[in-house]
CSV table of C-alpha atoms in Angstrom, one decimal:
chain,number,residue,atom,x,y,z
A,1,MET,CA,-9.4,-12.0,37.5
A,2,SER,CA,-11.6,-10.2,34.7
A,3,LEU,CA,-9.9,-10.1,31.3
A,4,TYR,CA,-10.4,-6.2,31.5
A,5,ARG,CA,-8.4,-6.3,35.0
A,6,GLU,CA,-5.8,-8.3,33.3
A,7,LEU,CA,-5.6,-5.8,30.5
A,8,GLU,CA,-5.6,-2.7,32.9
A,9,ASN,CA,-2.6,-4.6,34.7
A,10,HIS,CA,-0.4,-4.9,31.5
A,11,VAL,CA,-0.8,-1.4,30.8
A,12,HIS,CA,0.9,-0.4,34.2
A,13,GLU,CA,3.5,-2.9,34.0
A,14,GLN,CA,4.3,-1.6,30.4
A,15,LEU,CA,4.2,2.1,31.4
A,16,SER,CA,6.8,1.1,34.4
A,17,ARG,CA,9.1,-0.6,31.9
A,18,ARG,CA,8.7,2.5,29.5
A,19,ASN,CA,10.2,5.0,32.3
A,20,PHE,CA,13.0,2.9,32.4
A,21,LEU,CA,13.3,1.6,28.4
A,22,SER,CA,12.9,5.2,27.3
A,23,LYS,CA,16.2,6.3,29.2
A,24,THR,CA,18.1,3.4,27.4
A,25,SER,CA,19.7,3.6,23.5
A,26,LEU,CA,16.7,1.7,22.2
A,27,GLY,CA,14.1,3.7,23.6
A,28,LEU,CA,10.2,3.0,23.8
A,29,GLY,CA,9.9,2.3,20.0
A,30,ALA,CA,12.1,-0.8,20.1
A,31,ALA,CA,10.4,-2.2,23.2
A,32,ALA,CA,7.0,-1.8,20.8
A,33,MET,CA,8.4,-3.7,18.3
A,34,ALA,CA,9.8,-6.6,20.3
A,35,SER,CA,6.4,-6.3,22.3
A,36,LEU,CA,4.0,-6.3,19.1
A,37,LEU,CA,6.0,-8.1,16.3
A,38,SER,CA,7.7,-11.2,18.5
A,39,ALA,CA,6.3,-14.5,17.5
A,40,ASP,CA,6.6,-14.8,21.6
A,41,ASN,CA,4.1,-11.9,22.3
A,42,SER,CA,3.7,-12.1,25.9
A,43,LEU,CA,0.5,-10.3,26.3
A,44,ALA,CA,-1.0,-12.7,23.5
A,45,LYS,CA,0.0,-15.4,25.7
A,46,LYS,CA,-1.1,-13.9,28.9
A,47,VAL,CA,-4.5,-12.9,27.8
A,48,GLY,CA,-5.2,-15.5,25.1
A,49,GLU,CA,-6.3,-15.1,21.7
A,50,LYS,CA,-9.6,-13.5,22.1
A,51,GLY,CA,-7.7,-10.9,24.7
A,52,ALA,CA,-4.8,-10.4,22.0
A,53,GLU,CA,-7.8,-9.4,19.4
A,54,ALA,CA,-9.6,-7.3,21.9
A,55,ALA,CA,-6.1,-5.2,22.6
A,56,GLY,CA,-5.4,-5.0,18.9
A,57,LEU,CA,-2.3,-7.1,19.3
A,58,PRO,CA,-0.8,-9.8,16.7
A,59,ILE,CA,-1.5,-13.0,18.0
A,60,GLY,CA,1.9,-14.4,17.4
A,61,HIS,CA,1.5,-17.7,16.7
A,62,PRO,CA,-0.2,-20.4,14.4
A,63,HIS,CA,-3.3,-22.2,15.6
A,64,PHE,CA,-1.6,-25.3,14.7
A,65,PRO,CA,1.5,-26.7,13.1
A,66,PRO,CA,2.0,-24.9,9.4
A,67,LYS,CA,3.1,-26.4,6.4
A,68,ALA,CA,4.1,-23.1,4.6
A,69,LYS,CA,6.1,-20.8,6.8
A,70,ARG,CA,6.1,-18.4,4.0
A,71,VAL,CA,4.0,-17.1,0.9
A,72,ILE,CA,5.1,-15.7,-2.4
A,73,TYR,CA,2.2,-14.7,-4.2
A,74,LEU,CA,2.8,-14.3,-8.2
A,75,PHE,CA,-0.5,-11.9,-8.9
A,76,GLN,CA,-1.1,-11.6,-12.9
A,77,SER,CA,-3.2,-8.2,-12.6
A,78,GLY,CA,-5.4,-8.1,-15.5
A,79,ALA,CA,-6.4,-11.6,-15.6
A,80,PRO,CA,-4.6,-13.9,-18.0
A,81,SER,CA,-6.4,-16.1,-20.4
A,82,GLN,CA,-6.8,-19.6,-19.1
A,83,LEU,CA,-7.9,-20.5,-23.0
A,84,GLU,CA,-4.3,-19.8,-24.0
A,85,LEU,CA,-2.5,-20.9,-21.0
A,86,PHE,CA,-3.8,-23.8,-19.0
A,87,ASP,CA,-7.4,-25.1,-19.9
A,88,TYR,CA,-6.9,-27.0,-23.1
A,89,LYS,CA,-10.3,-26.8,-25.1
A,90,PRO,CA,-10.4,-28.3,-28.9
A,91,LYS,CA,-14.1,-28.1,-28.9
A,92,LEU,CA,-13.3,-24.2,-29.5
A,93,GLU,CA,-11.5,-25.4,-32.7
A,94,GLU,CA,-14.1,-27.2,-33.9
A,95,MET,CA,-16.9,-24.7,-33.2
A,96,TRP,CA,-14.4,-21.6,-34.4
A,97,GLY,CA,-16.6,-18.7,-35.5
A,98,LYS,CA,-20.1,-19.8,-34.7
A,99,ASP,CA,-22.2,-18.6,-31.6
A,100,LEU,CA,-21.6,-19.8,-28.2
A,101,PRO,CA,-24.9,-21.6,-27.6
A,102,GLU,CA,-27.2,-20.1,-25.5
A,103,SER,CA,-27.5,-23.6,-23.3
A,104,VAL,CA,-24.1,-22.6,-22.5
A,105,ARG,CA,-24.2,-18.9,-21.5
A,106,LYS,CA,-27.6,-19.4,-19.8
A,107,GLY,CA,-28.3,-15.5,-19.7
A,108,GLN,CA,-25.1,-15.0,-17.3
A,109,ARG,CA,-24.0,-11.4,-16.9
A,110,LEU,CA,-21.8,-10.0,-19.5
A,111,THR,CA,-19.5,-6.4,-18.8
A,112,GLY,CA,-20.5,-3.5,-20.7
A,113,MET,CA,-18.0,-4.0,-23.5
A,114,THR,CA,-19.5,-7.2,-25.1
A,115,ALA,CA,-23.2,-7.4,-23.5
A,116,GLY,CA,-24.2,-5.2,-26.7
A,117,GLN,CA,-22.7,-7.6,-29.0
A,118,SER,CA,-25.2,-8.8,-31.9
A,119,SER,CA,-22.9,-12.2,-31.6
A,120,PHE,CA,-20.6,-14.3,-29.6
A,121,PRO,CA,-18.3,-15.9,-31.9
A,122,LEU,CA,-16.2,-19.1,-30.4
A,123,ALA,CA,-12.5,-18.4,-30.7
A,124,ALA,CA,-10.0,-21.1,-30.1
A,125,SER,CA,-6.6,-20.2,-28.9
A,126,LYS,CA,-4.0,-19.4,-31.7
A,127,TYR,CA,-1.4,-21.6,-29.6
A,128,LYS,CA,-1.0,-25.1,-29.5
A,129,PHE,CA,-1.1,-27.2,-26.5
A,130,GLN,CA,1.0,-30.4,-25.5
A,131,ARG,CA,1.5,-33.0,-22.6
A,132,TYR,CA,3.9,-32.5,-20.0
A,133,GLY,CA,4.9,-34.5,-16.9
A,134,ASP,CA,3.8,-37.7,-15.0
A,135,ASN,CA,0.4,-36.9,-15.3
A,136,ASP,CA,0.4,-35.8,-18.9
A,137,MET,CA,-0.9,-32.0,-17.9
A,138,MET,CA,-2.0,-29.8,-21.1
A,139,ILE,CA,0.3,-26.9,-21.3
A,140,SER,CA,0.3,-24.2,-23.8
A,141,GLU,CA,3.7,-23.5,-26.0
A,142,LEU,CA,3.4,-19.9,-24.6
A,143,MET,CA,4.7,-21.5,-21.2
A,144,PRO,CA,7.7,-23.5,-22.0
A,145,TYR,CA,9.5,-23.3,-18.8
A,146,THR,CA,6.4,-23.5,-16.8
A,147,SER,CA,5.7,-26.9,-18.8
A,148,GLY,CA,9.1,-28.1,-16.9
A,149,ILE,CA,7.9,-27.7,-13.7
A,150,VAL,CA,4.4,-29.2,-14.0
A,151,ASN,CA,5.5,-32.4,-11.6
A,152,ASP,CA,5.9,-29.8,-8.9
A,153,VAL,CA,2.7,-27.9,-9.3
A,154,THR,CA,-1.0,-28.3,-8.7
A,155,PHE,CA,-3.2,-26.7,-11.0
A,156,ILE,CA,-6.9,-25.5,-10.1
A,157,ARG,CA,-8.8,-25.3,-13.2
A,158,SER,CA,-12.1,-24.6,-11.2
A,159,MET,CA,-11.7,-21.2,-9.5
A,160,PHE,CA,-14.7,-18.8,-9.8
A,161,THR,CA,-15.6,-15.0,-8.2
A,162,GLU,CA,-18.7,-12.9,-8.3
A,163,ALA,CA,-16.8,-9.9,-9.3
A,164,ILE,CA,-16.9,-9.2,-12.9
A,165,ASN,CA,-14.7,-6.1,-13.4
A,166,HIS,CA,-11.2,-5.4,-12.6
A,167,ASP,CA,-10.9,-3.1,-9.4
A,168,PRO,CA,-13.5,-5.2,-7.3
A,169,ALA,CA,-12.4,-8.6,-8.4
A,170,VAL,CA,-8.4,-7.7,-7.4
A,171,THR,CA,-9.9,-6.1,-4.2
A,172,PHE,CA,-12.0,-9.4,-3.6
A,173,PHE,CA,-8.8,-11.9,-4.0
A,174,GLN,CA,-6.5,-9.5,-1.9
A,175,THR,CA,-8.8,-8.3,1.3
A,176,GLY,CA,-11.8,-10.7,0.7
A,177,SER,CA,-14.3,-8.0,-0.1
A,178,GLN,CA,-15.1,-6.2,-3.4
A,179,GLN,CA,-15.0,-2.8,-1.3
A,180,GLY,CA,-12.1,-1.2,0.0
A,181,GLY,CA,-11.2,-0.6,3.3
A,182,ARG,CA,-10.5,-4.3,4.5
A,183,PRO,CA,-7.2,-5.4,5.6
A,184,SER,CA,-5.1,-7.2,2.9
A,185,TRP,CA,-4.4,-10.8,3.3
A,186,GLY,CA,-0.8,-10.1,4.0
A,187,SER,CA,-1.7,-7.7,6.8
A,188,TRP,CA,-4.1,-10.6,8.2
A,189,VAL,CA,-0.9,-13.1,8.0
A,190,SER,CA,1.1,-10.3,9.8
A,191,TYR,CA,-1.3,-9.6,12.4
A,192,GLY,CA,-1.8,-13.7,13.0
A,193,LEU,CA,1.5,-14.8,13.0
A,194,GLY,CA,4.1,-11.7,13.9
A,195,SER,CA,7.2,-11.5,12.3
A,196,ASP,CA,10.2,-13.7,12.4
A,197,ASN,CA,12.7,-10.9,11.5
A,198,GLN,CA,12.5,-8.0,13.3
A,199,ASN,CA,14.6,-6.1,11.1
A,200,MET,CA,12.2,-6.5,8.0
A,201,PRO,CA,8.7,-6.1,7.7
A,202,ALA,CA,6.3,-9.5,7.8
A,203,PHE,CA,4.5,-8.0,4.5
A,204,VAL,CA,6.2,-6.8,1.4
A,205,VAL,CA,4.8,-5.9,-1.7
A,206,LEU,CA,6.7,-5.8,-5.1
A,207,LEU,CA,5.4,-4.3,-8.5
A,208,SER,CA,6.1,-4.8,-12.0
A,209,LYS,CA,4.9,-3.9,-15.4
A,210,GLY,CA,4.9,-6.3,-18.6
A,211,ARG,CA,3.7,-3.8,-21.3
A,212,GLY,CA,2.6,-0.5,-21.1
A,213,GLY,CA,-1.0,0.8,-20.2
A,214,ASP,CA,-3.2,-1.4,-17.9
A,215,GLN,CA,-5.4,-1.6,-15.0
A,216,PRO,CA,-3.9,0.5,-12.2
A,217,LEU,CA,-3.3,-1.0,-8.4
A,218,TYR,CA,-4.1,1.0,-5.6
A,219,ALA,CA,-2.4,0.9,-1.9
A,220,LYS,CA,-5.7,-0.6,-0.6
A,221,LEU,CA,-4.5,-4.0,-2.0
A,222,TRP,CA,-1.8,-4.0,0.8
A,223,SER,CA,-3.7,-1.9,3.1
A,224,ASN,CA,-3.6,-2.8,6.9
A,225,GLY,CA,-7.6,-1.7,6.9
A,226,PHE,CA,-9.0,-1.4,10.5
A,227,LEU,CA,-5.9,-3.8,11.5
A,228,PRO,CA,-3.1,-1.9,13.5
A,229,SER,CA,-0.9,0.2,11.2
A,230,ILE,CA,2.4,-1.9,12.0
A,231,HIS,CA,0.7,-4.9,9.5
A,232,GLN,CA,0.2,-2.7,6.5
A,233,GLY,CA,2.6,-4.2,3.6
A,234,VAL,CA,5.5,-2.4,2.7
A,235,VAL,CA,6.1,-1.6,-0.9
A,236,PHE,CA,10.0,-2.1,-2.2
A,237,ARG,CA,10.7,-0.2,-5.3
A,238,SER,CA,13.8,-0.6,-7.9
A,239,GLY,CA,16.2,2.2,-7.7
A,240,PRO,CA,18.5,3.5,-5.0
A,241,ASP,CA,16.0,4.2,-2.6
A,242,PRO,CA,13.8,1.0,-2.4
A,243,VAL,CA,11.3,2.2,0.4
A,244,PHE,CA,10.2,5.8,0.6
A,245,TYR,CA,12.0,8.2,3.4
A,246,LEU,CA,13.9,5.3,4.7
A,247,ASN,CA,17.2,7.1,4.0
A,248,ASN,CA,18.1,10.0,6.4
A,249,PRO,CA,18.0,13.1,5.4
A,250,GLU,CA,21.0,15.3,4.1
A,251,GLY,CA,23.0,16.3,6.8
A,252,ILE,CA,21.6,13.4,9.3
A,253,ASP,CA,23.8,10.5,10.4
A,254,ARG,CA,22.6,7.4,12.0
A,255,THR,CA,23.6,8.6,15.3
A,256,SER,CA,21.6,11.7,15.1
A,257,ARG,CA,18.6,9.7,14.0
A,258,ARG,CA,19.0,7.4,16.9
A,259,ARG,CA,19.1,10.4,19.0
A,260,MET,CA,16.3,11.6,17.5
A,261,LEU,CA,14.1,8.6,17.8
A,262,ASN,CA,14.8,8.6,21.7
A,263,SER,CA,13.7,12.0,21.8
A,264,LEU,CA,10.6,11.1,20.0
A,265,ALA,CA,10.0,7.8,21.8
A,266,LYS,CA,9.6,10.1,25.2
A,267,LEU,CA,7.2,12.6,23.7
A,268,GLN,CA,5.1,9.7,22.4
A,269,GLN,CA,5.3,8.0,25.9
A,270,GLY,CA,3.9,11.1,27.5
A,271,GLN,CA,1.1,11.0,24.8
A,272,PHE,CA,0.5,7.4,25.6
A,273,GLU,CA,0.1,8.0,29.2
A,274,LYS,CA,-2.6,10.3,28.7
A,275,LEU,CA,-4.4,8.5,25.7
A,276,LEU,CA,-3.6,5.0,26.2
A,277,ASP,CA,-4.3,4.7,22.5
A,278,PRO,CA,-2.3,1.7,21.2
A,279,GLU,CA,-1.9,3.3,17.7
A,280,ILE,CA,0.9,5.4,19.4
A,281,ASN,CA,2.9,2.8,20.1
A,282,TYR,CA,2.2,1.2,16.8
A,283,ARG,CA,3.3,4.5,14.8
A,284,MET,CA,6.7,4.4,17.3
A,285,ALA,CA,7.4,0.7,16.2
A,286,GLN,CA,7.0,1.6,12.9
A,287,TYR,CA,9.5,4.2,13.2
A,288,GLU,CA,11.9,1.7,15.0
A,289,MET,CA,11.3,-0.7,12.2
A,290,ALA,CA,12.6,2.0,9.6
A,291,TYR,CA,15.5,2.7,11.3
A,292,ARG,CA,16.6,-1.3,11.5
A,293,MET,CA,15.5,-1.5,7.9
A,294,GLN,CA,18.2,1.0,6.7
A,295,THR,CA,20.7,-1.7,7.3
A,296,ALA,CA,18.5,-4.7,6.6
A,297,VAL,CA,16.9,-3.5,3.2
A,298,PRO,CA,19.8,-2.3,1.0
A,299,GLU,CA,21.5,-5.4,1.3
A,300,THR,CA,18.6,-7.5,0.5
A,301,MET,CA,17.7,-5.6,-2.2
A,302,ASP,CA,21.0,-5.6,-3.9
A,303,ILE,CA,21.0,-8.4,-6.4
A,304,SER,CA,24.2,-7.6,-8.2
A,305,LYS,CA,26.1,-10.0,-6.0
A,306,GLU,CA,24.0,-12.9,-7.6
A,307,PRO,CA,25.9,-15.5,-9.4
A,308,ASP,CA,25.5,-15.3,-13.0
A,309,TYR,CA,23.8,-18.7,-13.1
A,310,ILE,CA,21.0,-17.4,-11.1
A,311,PHE,CA,20.7,-14.6,-13.7
A,312,ASP,CA,21.0,-17.1,-16.5
A,313,MET,CA,18.2,-19.1,-14.7
A,314,TYR,CA,15.5,-16.3,-14.0
A,315,GLY,CA,16.5,-14.9,-17.5
A,316,GLU,CA,18.0,-12.0,-19.1
A,317,ASP,CA,15.1,-9.3,-17.5
A,318,SER,CA,16.5,-10.5,-14.3
A,319,ARG,CA,19.2,-8.4,-14.3
A,320,LYS,CA,16.9,-5.2,-15.0
A,321,PRO,CA,15.5,-3.8,-11.9
A,322,GLY,CA,11.8,-3.4,-11.7
A,323,THR,CA,10.9,-6.3,-13.9
A,324,PHE,CA,9.2,-9.5,-13.1
A,325,ALA,CA,12.2,-11.7,-13.2
A,326,ALA,CA,14.2,-9.2,-11.3
A,327,ASN,CA,11.4,-9.1,-8.4
A,328,CYS,CA,11.3,-13.0,-8.6
A,329,VAL,CA,15.1,-13.2,-7.4
A,330,LEU,CA,14.1,-10.7,-4.8
A,331,ALA,CA,11.3,-12.6,-3.4
A,332,ARG,CA,13.6,-15.6,-2.7
A,333,LYS,CA,16.1,-13.2,-0.8
A,334,LEU,CA,13.1,-11.7,1.2
A,335,ILE,CA,11.7,-15.3,2.3
A,336,GLU,CA,15.5,-15.9,3.2
A,337,LYS,CA,15.4,-13.1,5.4
A,338,ASP,CA,12.0,-14.6,7.0
A,339,VAL,CA,9.5,-12.1,5.8
A,340,LYS,CA,6.3,-14.4,5.7
A,341,PHE,CA,4.5,-12.8,2.6
A,342,VAL,CA,5.4,-11.2,-0.3
A,343,GLN,CA,3.3,-10.1,-2.7
A,344,LEU,CA,4.3,-9.5,-6.4
A,345,TYR,CA,1.6,-7.8,-8.5
A,346,HIS,CA,2.8,-7.9,-12.4
A,347,GLN,CA,0.7,-5.7,-14.7
A,348,GLY,CA,-0.4,-6.2,-18.3
A,349,TRP,CA,-2.8,-9.1,-18.8
A,350,ASP,CA,-6.1,-7.0,-19.8
A,351,GLN,CA,-6.5,-8.0,-23.2
A,352,HIS,CA,-9.8,-7.1,-24.9
A,353,GLY,CA,-8.1,-6.8,-28.2
A,354,ASN,CA,-5.0,-8.2,-30.0
A,355,LEU,CA,-4.9,-10.8,-27.6
A,356,PRO,CA,-2.8,-13.4,-29.4
A,357,ASN,CA,0.2,-11.1,-30.0
A,358,ASP,CA,-0.2,-9.4,-26.3
A,359,ILE,CA,-0.8,-12.7,-24.2
A,360,LYS,CA,2.8,-13.7,-26.0
A,361,ILE,CA,4.4,-10.9,-24.8
A,362,MET,CA,3.1,-11.1,-21.3
A,363,ALA,CA,3.7,-15.0,-21.1
A,364,LYS,CA,7.5,-14.3,-21.8
A,365,SER,CA,7.8,-12.0,-19.4
A,366,VAL,CA,6.7,-14.4,-16.6
A,367,ASP,CA,7.4,-17.9,-17.7
A,368,GLN,CA,11.1,-18.4,-17.3
A,369,ALA,CA,11.1,-16.3,-13.7
A,370,SER,CA,8.2,-17.9,-12.5
A,371,ALA,CA,9.7,-21.5,-13.3
A,372,ALA,CA,13.2,-20.7,-12.1
A,373,LEU,CA,11.7,-19.3,-8.8
A,374,ILE,CA,10.2,-22.9,-8.2
A,375,ASN,CA,13.2,-24.5,-9.0
A,376,ASP,CA,15.7,-22.0,-7.0
A,377,LEU,CA,13.8,-22.6,-3.7
A,378,LYS,CA,13.9,-26.1,-4.6
A,379,GLN,CA,17.5,-26.4,-5.2
A,380,ARG,CA,17.7,-24.3,-1.7
A,381,GLY,CA,15.6,-26.5,0.1
A,382,LEU,CA,13.3,-23.6,0.9
A,383,LEU,CA,10.2,-25.1,-1.6
A,384,ASP,CA,9.1,-27.6,1.2
A,385,GLU,CA,8.3,-24.7,3.5
A,386,THR,CA,7.5,-22.0,1.0
A,387,LEU,CA,3.9,-21.8,-0.8
A,388,VAL,CA,4.1,-20.1,-4.2
A,389,VAL,CA,0.7,-18.9,-6.0
A,390,TRP,CA,0.5,-18.1,-9.7
A,391,GLY,CA,-2.9,-16.2,-11.0
A,392,GLY,CA,-5.0,-13.5,-11.8
A,393,GLU,CA,-8.4,-12.1,-10.7
A,394,PHE,CA,-10.9,-13.8,-12.8
A,395,GLY,CA,-10.4,-15.8,-16.4
A,396,ARG,CA,-11.4,-14.4,-19.8
A,397,GLY,CA,-14.8,-15.9,-22.1
A,398,ALA,CA,-14.6,-18.5,-24.8
A,399,TYR,CA,-16.2,-16.1,-27.3
A,400,SER,CA,-14.2,-12.9,-29.3
A,401,GLN,CA,-14.9,-9.4,-28.1
A,402,GLY,CA,-15.1,-7.5,-31.3
A,403,LYS,CA,-14.0,-8.8,-34.8
A,404,LEU,CA,-12.8,-12.4,-34.5
A,405,THR,CA,-9.9,-13.6,-37.5
A,406,ARG,CA,-7.7,-16.6,-37.2
A,407,ASP,CA,-4.7,-14.5,-36.1
A,408,ASN,CA,-6.6,-12.0,-33.8
A,409,TYR,CA,-9.3,-11.6,-31.4
A,410,GLY,CA,-10.0,-10.4,-28.2
A,411,ARG,CA,-11.4,-11.9,-24.6
A,412,ASP,CA,-13.7,-10.2,-22.2
A,413,HIS,CA,-13.8,-10.7,-18.5
A,414,HIS,CA,-15.1,-14.4,-17.4
A,415,PRO,CA,-15.6,-14.6,-13.4
A,416,ARG,CA,-17.3,-18.2,-14.1
A,417,SER,CA,-14.0,-20.0,-14.4
A,418,PHE,CA,-10.6,-19.8,-14.3
A,419,SER,CA,-7.2,-21.1,-13.6
A,420,ILE,CA,-4.3,-20.6,-11.1
A,421,TRP,CA,-1.4,-22.5,-9.9
A,422,MET,CA,0.2,-23.4,-6.4
A,423,ALA,CA,3.5,-25.5,-6.0
A,424,GLY,CA,5.7,-26.0,-2.7
A,425,ALA,CA,4.5,-26.2,1.2
A,426,GLY,CA,1.7,-28.7,1.5
A,427,VAL,CA,-0.1,-28.9,-1.8
A,428,LYS,CA,0.0,-32.1,-4.0
A,429,LYS,CA,2.4,-32.3,-6.6
A,430,GLY,CA,1.8,-32.8,-10.6
A,431,PHE,CA,-2.1,-32.5,-9.7
A,432,VAL,CA,-5.0,-31.0,-11.5
A,433,TYR,CA,-8.1,-29.9,-9.4
A,434,GLY,CA,-11.5,-29.3,-11.1
A,435,GLN,CA,-12.9,-29.2,-14.7
A,436,THR,CA,-14.6,-26.9,-17.0
A,437,ASP,CA,-17.2,-27.6,-19.6
A,438,ASP,CA,-16.3,-28.1,-23.2
A,439,PHE,CA,-16.2,-24.3,-23.6
A,440,GLY,CA,-14.3,-23.6,-20.6
A,441,TYR,CA,-17.3,-21.4,-19.8
A,442,ASN,CA,-18.9,-23.3,-16.8
A,443,ILE,CA,-17.5,-25.6,-13.8
A,444,ILE,CA,-18.6,-29.0,-14.0
A,445,LYS,CA,-16.3,-30.4,-11.3
A,446,ASP,CA,-15.1,-29.4,-8.0
A,447,PRO,CA,-15.3,-25.4,-8.1
A,448,VAL,CA,-13.3,-23.3,-5.8
A,449,HIS,CA,-14.5,-20.2,-4.8
A,450,VAL,CA,-12.1,-17.1,-3.8
A,451,HIS,CA,-12.7,-17.8,-0.4
A,452,ASP,CA,-12.2,-21.3,-0.1
A,453,PHE,CA,-8.9,-20.6,-1.9
A,454,GLN,CA,-8.1,-18.0,0.9
A,455,ALA,CA,-9.0,-20.4,3.8
A,456,THR,CA,-7.2,-23.1,2.0
A,457,VAL,CA,-3.7,-20.9,2.0
A,458,MET,CA,-4.4,-19.6,5.8
A,459,HIS,CA,-4.7,-23.7,6.3
A,460,LEU,CA,-1.3,-24.3,5.2
A,461,MET,CA,0.1,-21.5,7.1
A,462,GLY,CA,-1.3,-23.1,10.4
A,463,ILE,CA,-4.3,-20.5,10.5
A,464,ASP,CA,-7.9,-21.5,11.0
A,465,HIS,CA,-9.5,-18.6,8.5
A,466,GLU,CA,-12.5,-19.0,11.1
A,467,GLN,CA,-10.4,-18.2,14.2
A,468,LEU,CA,-8.6,-15.5,12.9
A,469,ILE,CA,-10.8,-12.7,13.6
A,470,PHE,CA,-10.6,-8.6,14.6
A,471,LYS,CA,-13.4,-6.9,16.0
A,472,HIS,CA,-13.9,-3.6,14.5
A,473,GLN,CA,-17.3,-1.4,15.1
A,474,GLY,CA,-19.2,-4.3,16.8
A,475,ARG,CA,-18.4,-6.6,14.2
A,476,ARG,CA,-15.9,-9.6,14.2
A,477,TYR,CA,-14.2,-9.6,10.6
A,478,ARG,CA,-12.3,-12.0,8.9
A,479,LEU,CA,-10.4,-12.2,5.8
A,480,THR,CA,-12.9,-15.1,4.4
A,481,ASP,CA,-15.9,-12.8,6.0
A,482,VAL,CA,-18.6,-15.7,6.6
A,483,HIS,CA,-17.3,-18.2,3.9
A,484,GLY,CA,-14.7,-20.5,2.7
A,485,LYS,CA,-13.8,-23.8,3.4
A,486,VAL,CA,-10.5,-25.4,3.2
A,487,VAL,CA,-10.3,-27.7,-0.1
A,488,LYS,CA,-8.8,-30.6,1.3
A,489,PRO,CA,-8.0,-32.6,-2.0
A,490,LEU,CA,-5.4,-30.0,-2.6
A,491,LEU,CA,-3.5,-30.7,0.5
A,492,ALA,CA,-0.2,-33.2,0.6
């Protein structure tokens, strides 16, 4: 029997079921939710992965046994300087104030903010580095708590990207393309793996700011793009209404909401029978998800019942809703609820001037909580099945932007080399991968492109990045586009 006939028969099957289910207390939306988000998606099993893709449905299972069941991505928006944090370069102190040699720069592209400078004086970090851990990793004094977890961490010091400005660089990391409109990373994971908890989204976004005035973040970074709308990231906010429009309007109780959804399901059913547009069911599935989240979300977002030792571990900021530290506590609670992809965005790292002062503020806002998250997951037995990622969209250059003094300087964007770290499921512990030159300017060993990094994380989740595809406007798309390779030396 042809794939088309299989799908056609399944549609008629579903319509008959809906005629019955719409009369029950759950209605069409619950059936759609169970069908679309279950890890045992019947249609995906029936028609195979290519059929599921053609039908626009989540595949619902990994390609091979995963090492990581969940991901917490601590994205440091604005690009933290690797030279002040993780990539120690004594050569910069030796050559402080001298021009970056042309033999190092090699005419590489600069942003409009420094391209007009008459000189490029080298700026050594104001902060000291020390060796930590079993492998004597060099970590800045700005990150005292992170230095305490280095035996659990893999550092990649040889990341690179083509994007040289913030918006395309962040978009590239999060969607695999520098232009907007593509599905976000978390949406691909939701599409590929489905959900393990039908009362919670598979993909949740948390936002925080380290200091005022920084690069903006846009909804395109957690958009479903051309994937079905059920895979869009859901932003959880601090305060009494963590999700917009989740609570019932004044005068509407939960029973009334249930009746309204059942009536809406009947209307949607009629529309689906006429149009056979799957997005009708996806929309209904979102309504049902919102109904279920009314109970699950407030409980999860309430951190007031956490014991004092947790707040002591994550730092005083963890008691303040909306901070990076509080969001790290929430991230742990979310993965305990089987949310597959938790994306934290922390703004404030764009330091073109006054870097020594501002990076100290930013490091303090994340250091303790980032380390606490690793230790907290570890003590709960969750680190072995959770992957934590920490890093920004690109790095910072070795020379000063603007006037250079011993106590003050800035650094411009640098896509040629930068550092990130990972910890947890499936990655090596106490490991450093890649190397930059004496100026931290060019990679001299083991480069890792953004698409390579994406492919590696997807591999850890049991996904073959070349096989998770979606056909849109006549072309097959994937997160890594037509690039990317798994960086196997990073794997435990």
